[in-house]
Coordinates of N, CA and C and ligand atoms in Angstrom, one line a residue:
X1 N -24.7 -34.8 -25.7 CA -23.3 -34.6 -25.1 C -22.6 -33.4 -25.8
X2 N -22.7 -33.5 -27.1 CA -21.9 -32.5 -27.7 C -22.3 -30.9 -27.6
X3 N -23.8 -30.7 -27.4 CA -24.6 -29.9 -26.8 C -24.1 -29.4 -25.5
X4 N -24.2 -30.1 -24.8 CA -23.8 -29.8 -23.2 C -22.2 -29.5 -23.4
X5 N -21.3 -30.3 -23.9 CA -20.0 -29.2 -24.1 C -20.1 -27.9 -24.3
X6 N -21.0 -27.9 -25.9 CA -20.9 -26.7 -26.5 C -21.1 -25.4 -25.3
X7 N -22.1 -25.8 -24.4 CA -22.8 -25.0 -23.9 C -21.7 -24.6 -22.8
X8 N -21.2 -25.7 -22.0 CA -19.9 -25.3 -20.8 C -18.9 -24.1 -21.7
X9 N -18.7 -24.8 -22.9 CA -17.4 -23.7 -23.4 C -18.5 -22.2 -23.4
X10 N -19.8 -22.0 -23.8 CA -20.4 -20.9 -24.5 C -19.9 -19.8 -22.9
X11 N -20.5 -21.0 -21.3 CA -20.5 -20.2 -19.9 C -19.0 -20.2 -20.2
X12 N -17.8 -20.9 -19.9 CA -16.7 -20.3 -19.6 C -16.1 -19.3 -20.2
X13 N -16.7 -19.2 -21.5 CA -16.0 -17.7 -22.2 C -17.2 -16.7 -21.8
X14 N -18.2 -17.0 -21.3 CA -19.3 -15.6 -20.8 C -18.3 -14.9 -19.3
X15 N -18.3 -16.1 -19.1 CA -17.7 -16.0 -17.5 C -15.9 -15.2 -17.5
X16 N -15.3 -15.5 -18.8 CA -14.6 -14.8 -19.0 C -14.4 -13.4 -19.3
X17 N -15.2 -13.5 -20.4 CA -15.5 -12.1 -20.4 C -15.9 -11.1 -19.8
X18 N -16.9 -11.4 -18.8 CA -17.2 -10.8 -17.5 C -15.9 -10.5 -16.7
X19 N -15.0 -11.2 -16.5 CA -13.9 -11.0 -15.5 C -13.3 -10.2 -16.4
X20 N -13.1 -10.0 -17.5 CA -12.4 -9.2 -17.8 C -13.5 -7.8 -17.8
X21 N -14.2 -7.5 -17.9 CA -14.6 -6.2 -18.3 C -15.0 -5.7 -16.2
X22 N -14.6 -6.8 -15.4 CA -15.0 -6.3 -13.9 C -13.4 -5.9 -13.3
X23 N -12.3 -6.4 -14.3 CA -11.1 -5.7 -13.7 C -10.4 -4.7 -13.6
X24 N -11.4 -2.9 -13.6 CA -11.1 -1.9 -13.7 C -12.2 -1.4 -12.6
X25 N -11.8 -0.2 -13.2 CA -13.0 0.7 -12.2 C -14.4 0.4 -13.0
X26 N -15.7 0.4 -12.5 CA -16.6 0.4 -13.0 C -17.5 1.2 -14.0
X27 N -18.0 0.4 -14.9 CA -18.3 2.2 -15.9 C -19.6 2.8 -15.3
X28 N -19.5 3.9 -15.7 CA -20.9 4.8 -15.1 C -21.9 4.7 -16.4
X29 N -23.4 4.8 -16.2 CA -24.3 5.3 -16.8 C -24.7 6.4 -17.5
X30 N -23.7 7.7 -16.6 CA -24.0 9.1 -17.4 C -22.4 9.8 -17.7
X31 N -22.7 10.7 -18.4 CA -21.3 11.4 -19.1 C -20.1 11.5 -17.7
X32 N -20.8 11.8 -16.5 CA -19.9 12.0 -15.1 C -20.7 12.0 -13.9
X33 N -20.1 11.7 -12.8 CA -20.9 11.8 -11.3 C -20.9 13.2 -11.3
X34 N -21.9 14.1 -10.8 CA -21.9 15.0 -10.2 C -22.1 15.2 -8.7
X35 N -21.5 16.0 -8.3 CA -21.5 15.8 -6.3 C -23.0 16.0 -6.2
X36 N -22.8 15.4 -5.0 CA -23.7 15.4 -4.3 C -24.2 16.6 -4.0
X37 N -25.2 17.1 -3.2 CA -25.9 18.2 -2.7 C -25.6 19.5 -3.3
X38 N -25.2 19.5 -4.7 CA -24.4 20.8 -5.3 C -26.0 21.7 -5.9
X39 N -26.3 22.2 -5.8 CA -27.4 23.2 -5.9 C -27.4 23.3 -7.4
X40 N -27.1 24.5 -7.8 CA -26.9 24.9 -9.0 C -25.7 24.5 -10.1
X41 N -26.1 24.9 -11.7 CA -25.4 23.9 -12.7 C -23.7 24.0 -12.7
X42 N -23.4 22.8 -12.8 CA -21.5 22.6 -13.2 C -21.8 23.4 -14.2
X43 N -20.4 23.7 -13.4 CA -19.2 24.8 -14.6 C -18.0 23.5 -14.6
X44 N -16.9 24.8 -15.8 CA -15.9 23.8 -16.0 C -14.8 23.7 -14.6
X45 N -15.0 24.5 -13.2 CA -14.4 24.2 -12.3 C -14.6 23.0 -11.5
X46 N -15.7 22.7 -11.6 CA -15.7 21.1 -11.5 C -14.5 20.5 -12.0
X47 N -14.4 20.5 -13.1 CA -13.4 19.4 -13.7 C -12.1 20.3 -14.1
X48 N -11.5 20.9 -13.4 CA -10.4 21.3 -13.0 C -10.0 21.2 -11.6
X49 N -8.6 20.9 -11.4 CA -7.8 20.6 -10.7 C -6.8 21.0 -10.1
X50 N -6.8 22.6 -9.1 CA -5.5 23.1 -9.2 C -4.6 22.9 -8.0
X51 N -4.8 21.9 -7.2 CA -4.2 21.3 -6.3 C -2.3 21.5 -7.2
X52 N -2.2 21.4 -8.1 CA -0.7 21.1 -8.8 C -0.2 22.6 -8.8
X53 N -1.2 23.3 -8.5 CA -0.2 24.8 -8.9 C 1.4 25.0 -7.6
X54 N 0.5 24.5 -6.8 CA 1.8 24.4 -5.6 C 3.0 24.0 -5.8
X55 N 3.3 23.7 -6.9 CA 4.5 22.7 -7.1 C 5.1 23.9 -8.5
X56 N 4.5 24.9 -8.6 CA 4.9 26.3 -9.9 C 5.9 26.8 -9.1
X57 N 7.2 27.1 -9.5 CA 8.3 27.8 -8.8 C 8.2 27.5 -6.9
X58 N 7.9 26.2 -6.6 CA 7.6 26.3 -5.2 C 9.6 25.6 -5.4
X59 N 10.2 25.5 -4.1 CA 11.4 24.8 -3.7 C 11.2 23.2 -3.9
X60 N 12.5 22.5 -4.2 CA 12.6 21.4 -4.6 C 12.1 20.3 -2.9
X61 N 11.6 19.7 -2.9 CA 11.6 19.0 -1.3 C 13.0 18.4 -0.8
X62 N 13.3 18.8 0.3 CA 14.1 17.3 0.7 C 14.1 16.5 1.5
X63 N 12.9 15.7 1.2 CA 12.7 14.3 1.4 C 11.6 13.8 -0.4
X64 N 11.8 12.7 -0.4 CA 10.6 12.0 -1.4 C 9.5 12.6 -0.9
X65 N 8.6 12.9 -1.9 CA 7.3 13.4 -1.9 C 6.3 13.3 -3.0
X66 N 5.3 12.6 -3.1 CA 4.0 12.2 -3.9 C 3.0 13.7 -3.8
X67 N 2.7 14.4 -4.7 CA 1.4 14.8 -4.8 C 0.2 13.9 -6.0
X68 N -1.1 13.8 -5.0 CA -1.6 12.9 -6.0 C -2.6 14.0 -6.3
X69 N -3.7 13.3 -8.1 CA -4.7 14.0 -8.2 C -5.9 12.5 -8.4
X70 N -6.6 11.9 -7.4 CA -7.1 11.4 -7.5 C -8.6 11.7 -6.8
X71 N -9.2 10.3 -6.7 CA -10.8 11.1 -6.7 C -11.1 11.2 -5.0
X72 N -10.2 11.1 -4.5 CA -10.3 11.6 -3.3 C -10.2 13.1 -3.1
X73 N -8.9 13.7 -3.8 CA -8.5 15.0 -4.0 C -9.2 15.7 -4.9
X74 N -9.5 15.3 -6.5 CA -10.2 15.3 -7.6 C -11.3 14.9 -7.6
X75 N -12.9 15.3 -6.8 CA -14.2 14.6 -7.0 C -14.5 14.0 -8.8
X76 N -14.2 15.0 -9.0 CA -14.5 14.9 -11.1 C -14.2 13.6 -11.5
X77 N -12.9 13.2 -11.1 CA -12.9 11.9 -11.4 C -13.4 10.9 -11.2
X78 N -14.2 10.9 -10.2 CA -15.1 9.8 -9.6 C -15.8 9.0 -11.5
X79 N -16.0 7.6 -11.4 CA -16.2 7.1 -12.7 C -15.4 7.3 -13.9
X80 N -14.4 8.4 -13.9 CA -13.6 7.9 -15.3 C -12.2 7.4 -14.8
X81 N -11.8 6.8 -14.5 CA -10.8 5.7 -14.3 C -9.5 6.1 -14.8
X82 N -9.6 7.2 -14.0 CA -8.2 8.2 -14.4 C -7.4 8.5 -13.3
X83 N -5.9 9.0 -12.5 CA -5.8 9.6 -12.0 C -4.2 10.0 -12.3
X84 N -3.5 11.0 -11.3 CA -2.3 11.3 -11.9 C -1.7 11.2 -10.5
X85 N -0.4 11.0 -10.3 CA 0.3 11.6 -9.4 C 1.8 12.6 -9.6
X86 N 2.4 13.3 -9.0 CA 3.4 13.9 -9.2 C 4.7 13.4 -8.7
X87 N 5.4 12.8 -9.1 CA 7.1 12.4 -7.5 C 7.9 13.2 -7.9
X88 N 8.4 13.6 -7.0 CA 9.7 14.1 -6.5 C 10.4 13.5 -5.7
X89 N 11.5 13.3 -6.6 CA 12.8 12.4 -6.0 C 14.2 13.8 -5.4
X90 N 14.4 14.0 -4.2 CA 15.5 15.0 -4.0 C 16.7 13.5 -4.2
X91 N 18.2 14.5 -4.3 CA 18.8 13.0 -4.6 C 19.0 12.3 -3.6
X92 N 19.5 11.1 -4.6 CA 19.9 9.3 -3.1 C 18.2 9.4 -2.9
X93 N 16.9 9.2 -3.2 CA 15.9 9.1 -2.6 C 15.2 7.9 -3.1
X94 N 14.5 7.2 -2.0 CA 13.5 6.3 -3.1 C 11.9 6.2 -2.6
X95 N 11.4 5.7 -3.3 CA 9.8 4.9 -2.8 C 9.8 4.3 -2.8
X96 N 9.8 3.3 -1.5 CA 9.9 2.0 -1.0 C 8.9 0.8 -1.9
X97 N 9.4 0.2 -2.1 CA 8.5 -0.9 -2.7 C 7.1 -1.0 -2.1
X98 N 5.9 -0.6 -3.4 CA 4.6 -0.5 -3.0 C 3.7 -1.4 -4.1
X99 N 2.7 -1.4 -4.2 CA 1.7 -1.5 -5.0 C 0.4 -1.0 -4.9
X100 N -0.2 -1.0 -6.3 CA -1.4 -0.4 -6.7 C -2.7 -1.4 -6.7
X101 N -3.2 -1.7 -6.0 CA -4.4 -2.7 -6.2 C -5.5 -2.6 -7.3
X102 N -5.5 -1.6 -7.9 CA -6.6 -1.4 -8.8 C -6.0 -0.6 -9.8
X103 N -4.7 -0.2 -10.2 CA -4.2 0.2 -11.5 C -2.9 0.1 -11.8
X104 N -2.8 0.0 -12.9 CA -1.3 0.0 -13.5 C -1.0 1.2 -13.7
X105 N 0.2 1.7 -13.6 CA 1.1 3.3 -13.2 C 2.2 2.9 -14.6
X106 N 2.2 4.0 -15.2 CA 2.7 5.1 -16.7 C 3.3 6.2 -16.1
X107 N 4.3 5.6 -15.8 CA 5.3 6.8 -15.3 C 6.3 7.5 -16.6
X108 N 6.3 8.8 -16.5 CA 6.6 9.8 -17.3 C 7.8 10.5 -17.1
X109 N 9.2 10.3 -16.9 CA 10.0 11.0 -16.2 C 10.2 12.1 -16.7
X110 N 10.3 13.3 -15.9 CA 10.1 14.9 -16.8 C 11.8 15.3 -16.7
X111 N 12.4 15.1 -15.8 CA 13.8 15.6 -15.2 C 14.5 14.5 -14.3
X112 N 15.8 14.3 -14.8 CA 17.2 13.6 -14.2 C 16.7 12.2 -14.4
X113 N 17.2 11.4 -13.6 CA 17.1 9.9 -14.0 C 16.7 9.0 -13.0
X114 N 15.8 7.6 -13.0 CA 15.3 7.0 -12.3 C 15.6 5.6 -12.3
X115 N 16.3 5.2 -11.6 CA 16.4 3.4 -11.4 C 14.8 2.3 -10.9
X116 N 14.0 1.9 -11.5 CA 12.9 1.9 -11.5 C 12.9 0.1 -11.8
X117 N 12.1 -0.7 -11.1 CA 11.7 -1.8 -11.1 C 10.7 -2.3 -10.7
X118 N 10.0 -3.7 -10.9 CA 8.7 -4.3 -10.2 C 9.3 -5.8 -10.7
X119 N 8.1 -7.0 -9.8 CA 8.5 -8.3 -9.7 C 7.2 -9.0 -10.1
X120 N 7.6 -9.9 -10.7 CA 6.3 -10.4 -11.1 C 5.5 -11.3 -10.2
X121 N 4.6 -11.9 -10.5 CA 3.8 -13.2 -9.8 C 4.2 -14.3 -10.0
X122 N 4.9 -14.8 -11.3 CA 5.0 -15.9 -11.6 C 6.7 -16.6 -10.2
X123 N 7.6 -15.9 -10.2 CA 9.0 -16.4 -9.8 C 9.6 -15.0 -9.4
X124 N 8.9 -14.1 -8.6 CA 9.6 -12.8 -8.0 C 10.7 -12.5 -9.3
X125 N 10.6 -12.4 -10.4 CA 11.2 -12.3 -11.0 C 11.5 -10.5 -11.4
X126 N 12.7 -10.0 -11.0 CA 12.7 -8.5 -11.0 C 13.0 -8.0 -12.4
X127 N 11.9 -7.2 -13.2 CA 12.5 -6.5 -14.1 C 12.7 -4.9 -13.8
X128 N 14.0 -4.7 -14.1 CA 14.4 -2.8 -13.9 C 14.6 -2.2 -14.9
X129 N 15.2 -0.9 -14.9 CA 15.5 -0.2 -16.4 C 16.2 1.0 -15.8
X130 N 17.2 1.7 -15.8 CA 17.4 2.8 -15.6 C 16.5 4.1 -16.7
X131 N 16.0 4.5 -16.2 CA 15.3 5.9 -17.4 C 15.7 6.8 -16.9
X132 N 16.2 7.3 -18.4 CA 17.0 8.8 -18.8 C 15.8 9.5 -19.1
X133 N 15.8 10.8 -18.8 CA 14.8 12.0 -18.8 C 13.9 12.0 -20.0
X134 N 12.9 11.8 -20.3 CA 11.8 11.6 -21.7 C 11.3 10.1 -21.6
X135 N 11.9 9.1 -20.8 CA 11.3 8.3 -20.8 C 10.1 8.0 -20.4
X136 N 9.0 6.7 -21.0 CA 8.5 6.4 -20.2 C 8.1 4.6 -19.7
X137 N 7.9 4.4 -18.4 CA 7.6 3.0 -18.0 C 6.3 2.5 -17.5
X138 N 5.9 1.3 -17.6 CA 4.7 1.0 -17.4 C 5.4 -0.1 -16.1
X139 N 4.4 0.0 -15.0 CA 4.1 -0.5 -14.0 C 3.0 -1.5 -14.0
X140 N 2.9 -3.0 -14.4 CA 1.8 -3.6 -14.4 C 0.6 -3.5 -13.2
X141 N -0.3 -3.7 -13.2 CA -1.3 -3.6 -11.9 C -1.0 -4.3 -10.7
X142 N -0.9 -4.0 -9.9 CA -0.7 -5.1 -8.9 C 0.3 -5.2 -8.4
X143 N 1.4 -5.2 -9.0 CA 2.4 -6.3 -9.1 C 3.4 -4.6 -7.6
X144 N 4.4 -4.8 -7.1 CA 5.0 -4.6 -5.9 C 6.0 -3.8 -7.3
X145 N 6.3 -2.8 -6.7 CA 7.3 -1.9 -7.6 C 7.9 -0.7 -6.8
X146 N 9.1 0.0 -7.4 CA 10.0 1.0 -6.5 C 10.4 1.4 -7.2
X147 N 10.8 2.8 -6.8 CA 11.5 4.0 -7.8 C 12.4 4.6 -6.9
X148 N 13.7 4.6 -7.8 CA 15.1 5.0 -6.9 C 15.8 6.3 -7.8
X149 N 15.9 7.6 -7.2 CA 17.0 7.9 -7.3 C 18.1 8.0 -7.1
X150 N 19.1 7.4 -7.9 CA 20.7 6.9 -7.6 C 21.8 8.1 -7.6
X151 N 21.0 9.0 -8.3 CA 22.1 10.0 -8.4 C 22.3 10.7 -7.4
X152 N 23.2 11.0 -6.8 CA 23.5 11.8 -5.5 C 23.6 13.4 -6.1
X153 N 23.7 13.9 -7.4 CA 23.9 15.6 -7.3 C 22.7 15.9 -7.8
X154 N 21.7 15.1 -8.3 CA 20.2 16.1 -8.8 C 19.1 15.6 -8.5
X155 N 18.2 16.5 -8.5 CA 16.8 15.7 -8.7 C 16.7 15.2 -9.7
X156 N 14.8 14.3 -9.7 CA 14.1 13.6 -10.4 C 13.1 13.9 -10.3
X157 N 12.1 13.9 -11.4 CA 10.6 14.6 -11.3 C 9.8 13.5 -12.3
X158 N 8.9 12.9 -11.8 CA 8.4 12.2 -12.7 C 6.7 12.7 -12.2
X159 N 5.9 11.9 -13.5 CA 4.9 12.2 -14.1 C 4.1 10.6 -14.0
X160 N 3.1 10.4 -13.1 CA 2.5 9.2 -12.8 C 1.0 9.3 -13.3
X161 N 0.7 8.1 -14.1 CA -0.7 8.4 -15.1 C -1.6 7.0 -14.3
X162 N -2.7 6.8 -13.7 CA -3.0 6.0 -13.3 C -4.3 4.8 -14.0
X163 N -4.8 3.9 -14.8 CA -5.8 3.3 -14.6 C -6.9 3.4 -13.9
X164 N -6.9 3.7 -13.1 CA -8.2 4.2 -12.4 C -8.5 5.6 -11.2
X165 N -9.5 5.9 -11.2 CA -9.7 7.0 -10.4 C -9.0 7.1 -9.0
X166 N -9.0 5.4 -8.7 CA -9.0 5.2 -6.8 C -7.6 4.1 -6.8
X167 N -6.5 4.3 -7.3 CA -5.3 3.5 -7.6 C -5.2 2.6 -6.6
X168 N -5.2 3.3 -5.3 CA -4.8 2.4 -3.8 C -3.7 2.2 -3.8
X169 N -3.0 2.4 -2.4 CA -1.4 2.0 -2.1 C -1.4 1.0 -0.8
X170 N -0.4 0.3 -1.5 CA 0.1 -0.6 -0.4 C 1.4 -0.6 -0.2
X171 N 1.8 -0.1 1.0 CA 3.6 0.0 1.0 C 3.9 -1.2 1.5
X172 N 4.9 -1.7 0.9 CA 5.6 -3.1 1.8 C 5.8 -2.9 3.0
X173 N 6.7 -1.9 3.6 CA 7.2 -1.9 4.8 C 6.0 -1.4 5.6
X174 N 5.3 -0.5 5.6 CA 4.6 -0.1 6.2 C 3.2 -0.7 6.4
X175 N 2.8 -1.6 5.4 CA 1.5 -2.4 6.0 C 2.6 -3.5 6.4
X176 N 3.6 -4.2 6.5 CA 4.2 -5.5 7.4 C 5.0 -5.2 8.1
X177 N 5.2 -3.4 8.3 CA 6.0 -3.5 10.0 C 5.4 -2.1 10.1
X178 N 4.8 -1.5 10.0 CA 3.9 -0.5 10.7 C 2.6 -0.7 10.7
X179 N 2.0 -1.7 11.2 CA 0.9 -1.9 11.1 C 0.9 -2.8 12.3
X180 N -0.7 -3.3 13.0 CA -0.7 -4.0 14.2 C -0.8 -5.4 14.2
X181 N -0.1 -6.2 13.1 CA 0.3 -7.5 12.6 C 1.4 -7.9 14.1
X182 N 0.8 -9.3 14.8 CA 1.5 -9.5 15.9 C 3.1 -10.0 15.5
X183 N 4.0 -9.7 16.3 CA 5.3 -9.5 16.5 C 5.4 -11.0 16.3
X184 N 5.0 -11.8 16.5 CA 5.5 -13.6 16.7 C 4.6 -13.7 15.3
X185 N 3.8 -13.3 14.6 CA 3.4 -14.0 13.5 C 4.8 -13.5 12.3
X186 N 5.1 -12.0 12.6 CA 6.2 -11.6 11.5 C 7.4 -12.2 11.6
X187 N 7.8 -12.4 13.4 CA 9.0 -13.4 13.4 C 9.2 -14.9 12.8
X188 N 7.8 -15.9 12.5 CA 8.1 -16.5 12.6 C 7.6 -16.8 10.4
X189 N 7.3 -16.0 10.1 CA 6.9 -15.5 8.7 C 8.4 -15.1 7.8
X190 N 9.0 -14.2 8.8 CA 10.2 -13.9 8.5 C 11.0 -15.2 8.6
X191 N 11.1 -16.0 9.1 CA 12.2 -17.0 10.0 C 12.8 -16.1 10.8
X192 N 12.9 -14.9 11.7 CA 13.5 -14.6 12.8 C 13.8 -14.7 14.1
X193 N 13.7 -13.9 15.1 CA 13.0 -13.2 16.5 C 12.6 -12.5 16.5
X194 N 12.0 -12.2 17.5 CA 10.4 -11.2 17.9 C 11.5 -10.3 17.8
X195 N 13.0 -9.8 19.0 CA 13.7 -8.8 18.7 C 14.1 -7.9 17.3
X196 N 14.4 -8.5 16.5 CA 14.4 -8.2 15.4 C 13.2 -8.0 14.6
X197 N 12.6 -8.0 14.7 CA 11.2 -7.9 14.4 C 10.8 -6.1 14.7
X198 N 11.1 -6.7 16.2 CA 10.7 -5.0 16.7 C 11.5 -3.8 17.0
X199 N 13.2 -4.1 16.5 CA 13.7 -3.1 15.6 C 13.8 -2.4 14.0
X200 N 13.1 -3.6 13.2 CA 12.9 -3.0 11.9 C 11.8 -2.0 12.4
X201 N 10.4 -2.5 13.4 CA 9.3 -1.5 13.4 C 9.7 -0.3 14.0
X202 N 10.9 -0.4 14.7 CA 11.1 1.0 15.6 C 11.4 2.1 14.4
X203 N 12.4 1.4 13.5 CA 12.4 2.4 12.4 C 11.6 3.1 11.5
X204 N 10.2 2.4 11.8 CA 9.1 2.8 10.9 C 8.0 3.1 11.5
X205 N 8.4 3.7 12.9 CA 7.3 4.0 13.9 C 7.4 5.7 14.1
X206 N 8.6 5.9 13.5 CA 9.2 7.5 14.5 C 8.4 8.8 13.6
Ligands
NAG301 C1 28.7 15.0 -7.7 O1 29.2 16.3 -7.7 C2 30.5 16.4 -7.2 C3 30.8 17.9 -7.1 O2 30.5 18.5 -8.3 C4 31.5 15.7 -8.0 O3 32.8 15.7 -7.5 C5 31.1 14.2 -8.1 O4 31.9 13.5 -9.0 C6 29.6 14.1 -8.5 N1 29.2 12.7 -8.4 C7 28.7 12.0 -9.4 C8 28.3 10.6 -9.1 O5 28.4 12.5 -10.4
NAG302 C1 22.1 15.7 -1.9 O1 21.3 15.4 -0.7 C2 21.9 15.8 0.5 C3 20.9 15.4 1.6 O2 20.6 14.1 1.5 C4 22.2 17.3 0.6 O3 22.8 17.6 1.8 C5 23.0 17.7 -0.6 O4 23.1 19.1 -0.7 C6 22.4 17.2 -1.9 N1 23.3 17.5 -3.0 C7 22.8 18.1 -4.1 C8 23.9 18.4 -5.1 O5 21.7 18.4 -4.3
NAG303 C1 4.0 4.5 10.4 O1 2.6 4.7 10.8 C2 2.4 5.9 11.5 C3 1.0 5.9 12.0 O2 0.1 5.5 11.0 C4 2.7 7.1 10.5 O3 2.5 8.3 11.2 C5 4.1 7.0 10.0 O4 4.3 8.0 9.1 C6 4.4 5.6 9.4 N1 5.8 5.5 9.1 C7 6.2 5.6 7.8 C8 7.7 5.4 7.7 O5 5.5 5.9 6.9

């Protein structure tokens, strides 16, 4: 008997361990993926990335705008479990409440200030922070998060470090009212009417 315990506890901590070392990107076998059908030997432009030069003396946007460098944009990354993105906040702007399915986000604020929160799993429980320019915040994995600029006379520029190569986004609004989820499931999900329903989507259809 004490045997067969022993042994259930030996599998539940194997089994644990396993889940934890399977809740990232996967590790690779060699120093990096090399593309596919590439003939002759990498150089270091492989693993550079100048998609960001666009943003060197270019104009401030006015609207919210993401540049990402992941391994969609960035092949190099593929296997090291990295990625970055850039925001730009013009003022009054935000990013609607989203999440990352496969990484936790290290945001870096470079310039002006950011009203910044996420909610947990356990009791939607919201934690926020306003960050002043040098800061930085961590965004748990998963978890539904948003970035507000409040200030009405400047921008915001922040600095997004990602957990993995392939972060993934999931917008609140836009996967549960721009997406082809039926009108009587969201009404009745929401507690509403279908009418209402299909004026929040008109807003997020244009
Ligand atoms: C924004 O700028 C205007 C003009 O300089 C100023 O009157 C106003 O107080 C500023 N608003 C805030 C919130 O700082
Ligand atoms: C703030 O944004 C509005 C557009 O939303 C723009 O008209 C205004 O010029 C901006 N103010 C500053 C100080 O950037
Ligand atoms: C809603 O979805 C359409 C089609 O995918 C897209 O073009 C549009 O930008 C989305 N709306 C918003 C607010 O992102």
């Amino acid at each position: 008997m004490a045997q067969f315990l022993h042994l259930l506890l030996l599998l539940s901590l194997s089994s644990a361990i396993l889940q934890v070392s399977i809740a990232g990107d996967p590790d690779i076998l060699t120093d990096f993926i090399a593309p596919q059908g590439v003939g002759g030997p990498l150089d270091g432009n492989y693993f550079t990335f100048t998609g960001m030069r666009t943003l060197v003396d270019a104009p401030f946007p006015s609207t919210f705008k993401v540049l990402k460098a992941t391994m969609a944009e960035f092949p190099a990354l593929n296997g090291q479990s990295v990625s970055y993105a850039v925001l730009e906040f013009p003022n009054n702007t935000v990013n609607p409440p989203h999440t990352h399915p496969r990484a936790s986000e290290l945001l870096f604020l470079l310039m002006g200030s950011l009203d910044v929160g996420f909610i947990d799993t356990t009791n939607n429980k919201l934690f926020t922070q306003k960050l002043q320019e040098g800061d930085i915040f961590v965004f748990p994995k998963g978890l539904v998060h948003f970035q507000f600029n409040s200030d009405v006379n400047n921008t915001a520029l922040a600095l997004s470090a990602f957990g993995s190569a392939s972060p993934g986004t999931v917008s609140v609004p836009n996967s549960v009212f721009n997406s082809t989820i039926d009108d009587n499931v969201l009404a009745l999900s929401f507690k509403t009417d279908v009418a209402t329903i299909q004026k929040i989507k008109s807003g997020l259809s244009g």
